[in-house]
Short mmCIF file of C-alpha atoms and ligand atoms in Angstrom, two decimals:
data_model
loop_
_atom_site.label_atom_id
_atom_site.label_comp_id
_atom_site.label_asym_id
_atom_site.label_seq_id
_atom_site.Cartn_x
_atom_site.Cartn_y
_atom_site.Cartn_z
CA MET A 391 -9.17 -21.21 8.38
CA ARG A 392 -7.72 -17.74 7.95
CA LYS A 393 -9.10 -14.77 9.13
CA LYS A 394 -11.09 -12.32 6.70
CA ILE A 395 -10.16 -8.52 7.82
CA VAL A 396 -11.32 -5.22 6.81
CA ALA A 397 -9.08 -2.60 7.89
CA GLY A 398 -9.62 1.41 7.36
CA ASN A 399 -6.35 3.34 7.31
CA TRP A 400 -7.67 6.91 7.96
CA LYS A 401 -3.97 8.13 7.35
CA MET A 402 -3.45 12.22 8.37
CA ASN A 403 -7.07 13.09 8.22
CA LYS A 404 -10.13 13.89 10.97
CA THR A 405 -10.56 16.41 13.74
CA PHE A 406 -11.62 15.12 17.20
CA SER A 407 -15.11 15.57 16.80
CA GLU A 408 -15.05 14.25 13.21
CA ALA A 409 -13.34 10.77 14.15
CA GLU A 410 -16.14 10.72 17.18
CA GLY A 411 -18.54 11.17 14.49
CA LEU A 412 -17.19 8.70 12.08
CA LEU A 413 -16.38 6.04 14.80
CA PHE A 414 -20.31 6.14 15.97
CA ASP A 415 -21.56 6.04 12.06
CA ILE A 416 -19.23 3.20 11.77
CA ALA A 417 -20.76 1.32 14.60
CA ASP A 418 -24.57 2.27 13.78
CA LEU A 419 -23.88 0.95 10.18
CA LEU A 420 -22.25 -2.18 11.52
CA SER A 421 -24.80 -2.71 13.98
CA GLU A 422 -27.61 -2.83 11.09
CA SER A 423 -26.01 -5.24 8.60
CA ARG A 424 -22.60 -6.92 8.91
CA PRO A 425 -20.93 -10.53 7.81
CA LYS A 426 -20.19 -12.14 11.03
CA ASP A 427 -17.02 -13.86 10.08
CA VAL A 428 -15.06 -10.60 9.07
CA GLU A 429 -12.94 -8.86 11.25
CA VAL A 430 -13.23 -5.11 11.00
CA VAL A 431 -10.62 -2.94 12.25
CA VAL A 432 -10.38 1.01 12.25
CA CYS A 433 -6.95 2.83 12.30
CA PRO A 434 -7.35 6.14 13.19
CA PRO A 435 -4.58 8.94 14.04
CA ALA A 436 -2.68 8.12 17.07
CA ILE A 437 -4.33 10.81 19.33
CA TYR A 438 -7.49 8.79 18.82
CA LEU A 439 -6.77 5.57 19.57
CA GLU A 440 -8.25 5.08 22.98
CA LEU A 441 -11.47 6.93 21.90
CA ALA A 442 -11.48 4.66 19.10
CA SER A 443 -10.45 1.46 20.60
CA ASP A 444 -13.16 2.48 23.62
CA ILE A 445 -15.75 2.74 20.65
CA ALA A 446 -14.67 -0.42 18.99
CA GLN A 447 -14.99 -2.52 22.26
CA GLN A 448 -18.50 -1.75 22.50
CA ASN A 449 -19.66 -2.31 19.21
CA ASP A 450 -17.42 -5.63 17.77
CA PHE A 451 -14.85 -4.28 15.99
CA SER A 452 -11.05 -3.72 16.40
CA CYS A 453 -8.81 -0.78 16.75
CA GLY A 454 -5.32 -0.29 14.99
CA ALA A 455 -2.58 2.16 15.23
CA GLN A 456 -0.76 3.45 11.86
CA ASN A 457 2.50 3.43 13.41
CA LEU A 458 4.51 2.73 16.63
CA SER A 459 8.33 3.07 17.38
CA GLN A 460 11.20 0.54 17.03
CA TYR A 461 12.43 1.56 20.36
CA ASP A 462 11.73 0.83 24.04
CA PRO A 463 10.15 3.19 25.97
CA GLY A 464 12.59 5.93 26.66
CA ALA A 465 14.19 9.12 25.66
CA TYR A 466 12.72 9.27 22.33
CA THR A 467 10.91 12.40 21.84
CA GLY A 468 7.74 12.13 19.73
CA GLU A 469 7.12 8.45 19.55
CA LEU A 470 4.85 6.22 20.72
CA SER A 471 6.06 2.92 21.84
CA ALA A 472 4.53 -0.41 21.72
CA GLU A 473 3.93 -0.74 25.21
CA MET A 474 1.83 2.40 25.44
CA VAL A 475 -0.35 1.72 22.01
CA LYS A 476 -0.91 -1.65 23.56
CA SER A 477 -2.29 0.51 26.90
CA ALA A 478 -4.86 2.09 25.15
CA GLY A 479 -6.53 -1.26 24.00
CA VAL A 480 -4.83 -1.41 20.36
CA LYS A 481 -5.25 -4.94 18.59
CA TYR A 482 -3.62 -3.64 15.52
CA VAL A 483 -0.62 -1.51 13.84
CA ILE A 484 -0.31 -1.08 10.14
CA LEU A 485 3.88 -1.01 9.42
CA GLY A 486 5.68 -0.69 6.00
CA HIS A 487 3.34 1.39 4.47
CA SER A 488 4.60 2.68 1.31
CA GLU A 489 3.68 6.56 2.91
CA ARG A 490 6.09 5.47 5.84
CA ARG A 491 8.95 4.26 3.66
CA THR A 492 8.75 7.19 1.14
CA TYR A 493 8.16 10.42 3.30
CA PHE A 494 9.72 8.93 6.85
CA GLY A 495 12.60 7.24 5.41
CA GLU A 496 11.17 3.92 7.06
CA ASN A 497 13.38 0.66 5.49
CA ASP A 498 12.93 -2.99 5.86
CA GLU A 499 15.43 -3.05 8.69
CA ILE A 500 13.48 -0.25 10.65
CA ILE A 501 10.27 -1.86 9.79
CA ALA A 502 11.44 -5.10 10.80
CA ALA A 503 12.39 -3.91 13.95
CA LYS A 504 8.82 -2.17 14.74
CA ILE A 505 7.43 -5.36 13.55
CA SER A 506 9.35 -7.07 16.50
CA GLN A 507 8.08 -4.73 19.02
CA ALA A 508 4.52 -4.83 18.13
CA LEU A 509 4.95 -8.63 18.01
CA LYS A 510 6.68 -8.17 21.95
CA HIS A 511 3.64 -6.54 22.82
CA ASP A 512 0.74 -8.82 21.24
CA ILE A 513 -0.22 -6.46 18.84
CA ILE A 514 -0.92 -7.73 15.25
CA PRO A 515 1.15 -5.83 12.93
CA ILE A 516 -0.37 -5.30 9.12
CA TYR A 517 2.87 -5.49 6.92
CA CYS A 518 2.27 -3.53 4.07
CA CYS A 519 4.49 -4.30 0.83
CA GLY A 520 4.36 -3.88 -2.92
CA GLU A 521 6.18 -2.06 -6.05
CA VAL A 522 5.81 1.30 -7.39
CA LEU A 523 4.60 1.67 -11.24
CA GLN A 524 7.83 1.67 -12.53
CA GLU A 525 9.00 -2.05 -11.27
CA ARG A 526 5.68 -3.07 -12.92
CA GLU A 527 6.40 -1.85 -15.89
CA GLU A 528 9.61 -3.13 -15.66
CA ASN A 529 8.04 -6.54 -14.86
CA ARG A 530 10.45 -6.58 -11.42
CA HIS A 531 7.42 -6.27 -8.99
CA PHE A 532 7.47 -10.11 -7.94
CA ASP A 533 11.40 -9.45 -7.23
CA VAL A 534 10.41 -6.31 -5.52
CA VAL A 535 7.88 -7.84 -3.24
CA ALA A 536 10.20 -10.87 -2.63
CA GLU A 537 12.82 -8.77 -1.19
CA GLN A 538 10.44 -6.70 0.87
CA VAL A 539 8.61 -9.68 2.28
CA ASN A 540 12.12 -11.25 2.92
CA LYS A 541 14.16 -8.65 4.47
CA ALA A 542 11.26 -7.38 6.84
CA LEU A 543 9.57 -11.29 7.70
CA CYS A 544 11.36 -14.23 7.04
CA HIS A 545 13.88 -13.78 10.01
CA PHE A 546 11.03 -14.57 12.45
CA ALA A 547 10.24 -17.79 14.22
CA ASN A 548 6.97 -19.81 12.79
CA HIS A 549 4.88 -19.10 15.93
CA GLU A 550 5.76 -15.26 15.45
CA ILE A 551 4.57 -15.51 11.64
CA ARG A 552 1.84 -16.80 12.46
CA GLN A 553 0.45 -13.58 14.00
CA VAL A 554 1.42 -11.56 11.26
CA VAL A 555 -1.07 -9.88 8.36
CA ILE A 556 0.39 -8.75 5.00
CA ALA A 557 -1.22 -6.36 3.09
CA TYR A 558 -0.34 -6.15 -0.63
CA GLU A 559 -0.47 -2.21 -1.47
CA PRO A 560 0.85 -1.61 -5.27
CA VAL A 561 1.77 1.96 -4.63
CA TRP A 562 0.35 2.83 -8.19
CA ALA A 563 -2.87 2.13 -6.89
CA ILE A 564 -2.95 4.29 -3.42
CA GLY A 565 -4.82 6.87 -3.29
CA THR A 566 -4.65 7.00 -7.39
CA GLY A 567 -8.70 5.34 -8.02
CA LYS A 568 -6.43 2.98 -10.21
CA THR A 569 -6.99 -0.37 -8.77
CA ALA A 570 -5.28 -3.83 -9.44
CA THR A 571 -7.34 -6.09 -11.24
CA PRO A 572 -9.34 -8.93 -9.31
CA ALA A 573 -6.23 -11.07 -11.74
CA GLN A 574 -3.32 -8.63 -10.74
CA ALA A 575 -4.31 -9.17 -6.67
CA GLN A 576 -4.83 -12.84 -6.90
CA GLU A 577 -1.04 -13.33 -8.50
CA MET A 578 0.78 -11.53 -6.13
CA HIS A 579 -1.44 -13.01 -3.32
CA ALA A 580 -0.93 -16.04 -4.25
CA TYR A 581 2.84 -15.07 -4.93
CA ILE A 582 3.37 -13.82 -1.45
CA ARG A 583 2.05 -17.06 0.04
CA SER A 584 4.16 -19.19 -2.07
CA LEU A 585 7.14 -16.92 -0.72
CA ILE A 586 5.73 -17.81 3.03
CA SER A 587 4.94 -21.72 2.21
CA ARG A 588 8.55 -21.68 0.81
CA HIS A 589 9.78 -20.46 4.50
CA TYR A 590 7.60 -21.50 6.93
CA GLY A 591 5.85 -24.84 5.29
CA GLN A 592 2.45 -24.96 3.95
CA GLU A 593 0.41 -24.77 6.90
CA THR A 594 1.27 -21.77 8.13
CA ALA A 595 0.91 -20.45 4.71
CA GLU A 596 -2.21 -21.09 4.27
CA GLU A 597 -3.30 -19.80 7.62
CA MET A 598 -1.89 -16.28 6.76
CA SER A 599 -4.55 -13.43 6.16
CA ILE A 600 -3.26 -11.54 2.92
CA LEU A 601 -5.04 -8.01 2.36
CA TYR A 602 -5.15 -5.96 -0.71
CA GLY A 603 -4.84 -2.32 -0.38
CA GLY A 604 -4.86 0.28 -2.79
CA SER A 605 -8.21 2.25 -4.26
CA CYS A 606 -10.60 -0.12 -3.22
CA ASN A 607 -14.27 1.11 -2.85
CA PRO A 608 -17.71 -0.13 -3.25
CA GLY A 609 -17.72 -0.92 -6.49
CA ASN A 610 -14.83 -2.77 -7.11
CA ALA A 611 -14.30 -4.83 -3.52
CA ALA A 612 -16.73 -7.80 -4.12
CA GLU A 613 -14.70 -8.95 -7.00
CA ILE A 614 -11.03 -8.14 -5.36
CA PHE A 615 -12.34 -10.27 -2.02
CA GLU A 616 -13.65 -12.95 -4.50
CA GLN A 617 -10.27 -14.08 -5.42
CA PRO A 618 -9.06 -17.00 -3.63
CA ASP A 619 -6.02 -15.84 -2.14
CA VAL A 620 -7.32 -12.42 -0.98
CA ASP A 621 -8.50 -12.34 2.64
CA GLY A 622 -9.93 -8.75 2.98
CA GLY A 623 -8.42 -5.22 2.16
CA LEU A 624 -6.77 -2.19 3.73
CA ILE A 625 -9.28 0.35 2.89
CA GLY A 626 -7.79 4.39 2.84
CA GLY A 627 -9.90 7.14 1.04
CA ALA A 628 -12.90 4.96 1.25
CA SER A 629 -12.63 4.51 4.67
CA LEU A 630 -13.07 8.04 5.64
CA LYS A 631 -16.59 7.59 4.61
CA ALA A 632 -18.69 5.46 6.98
CA ASP A 633 -20.94 4.39 4.28
CA ASP A 634 -18.36 3.32 1.96
CA PHE A 635 -16.42 1.71 4.27
CA VAL A 636 -19.32 -0.28 5.91
CA LYS A 637 -20.60 -0.85 1.82
CA ILE A 638 -16.90 -2.67 1.35
CA ILE A 639 -17.02 -4.61 4.17
CA ASN A 640 -20.52 -6.11 3.32
CA SER A 641 -18.96 -6.88 -0.06
CA PHE A 642 -17.79 -10.01 1.18
CA LYS A 643 -19.68 -12.78 0.42
CA LYS A 644 -17.56 -15.59 0.41
P1 PGA B 1003 -6.63 4.01 -0.59
O1 PGA B 1003 -5.56 3.82 0.30
O2 PGA B 1003 -7.50 3.01 -0.36
O3 PGA B 1003 -7.05 5.67 -0.49
O4 PGA B 1003 -5.80 4.01 -1.99
C1 PGA B 1003 -4.91 2.45 0.81
C2 PGA B 1003 -3.71 2.47 1.88
O5 PGA B 1003 -2.98 3.52 1.23
O6 PGA B 1003 -3.97 2.17 2.99
#
């Protein structure tokens, strides 16, 4: 059985006291109601990882980072190694996010090196892929996602790929309020699963969790999560409000 996951990506938001408040609010709301079979992950900015992983541990959710270095520890000013991130109690890391690709020049080679670091230190990578609007309009979205998946993932061994979570995030849907339709999400998720199946066999493909991300909110999450190949969500804006985030988690019905 593949795992159902809802992860909140806070991006570069919240002061220390706001972050603490949001973590406790999420914990409180989760204690009132939550589906037992959904893993909840909160990915705050790196400076709050230790705080978040402490609160997460006490409240039955998990903590994820938004980035880590592709290098082993050493003279890399400003960077965080996978080892350091792991030692803060982190279980997941978001890698390959379109904002990192666009604003920080991360390409699939760099992302692949980061995934290697995560795997080496027993951190579960949430690998993000997805096309921009023009690529979809030109009907190239399947090719673009296939290239991203092939380049960043498909050189890993079967036992390694089984540790990875994939997030399909059409770039035109991120932070725009424009969500993929449930049918568009299902179509791409099934395609990604077929790519994994081609490289690693059907059993591995069936075990992989593939999350949808891009303007998910309490009003549209249920319909998207209902799709057979959608195993949860990567939530940006709506994860900054405890109420909305927990409503999204609770919209998991299958
Ligand atoms: P959004 O962001 O939910 O605000 O669209 C999703 C993401 O970037 O992971």
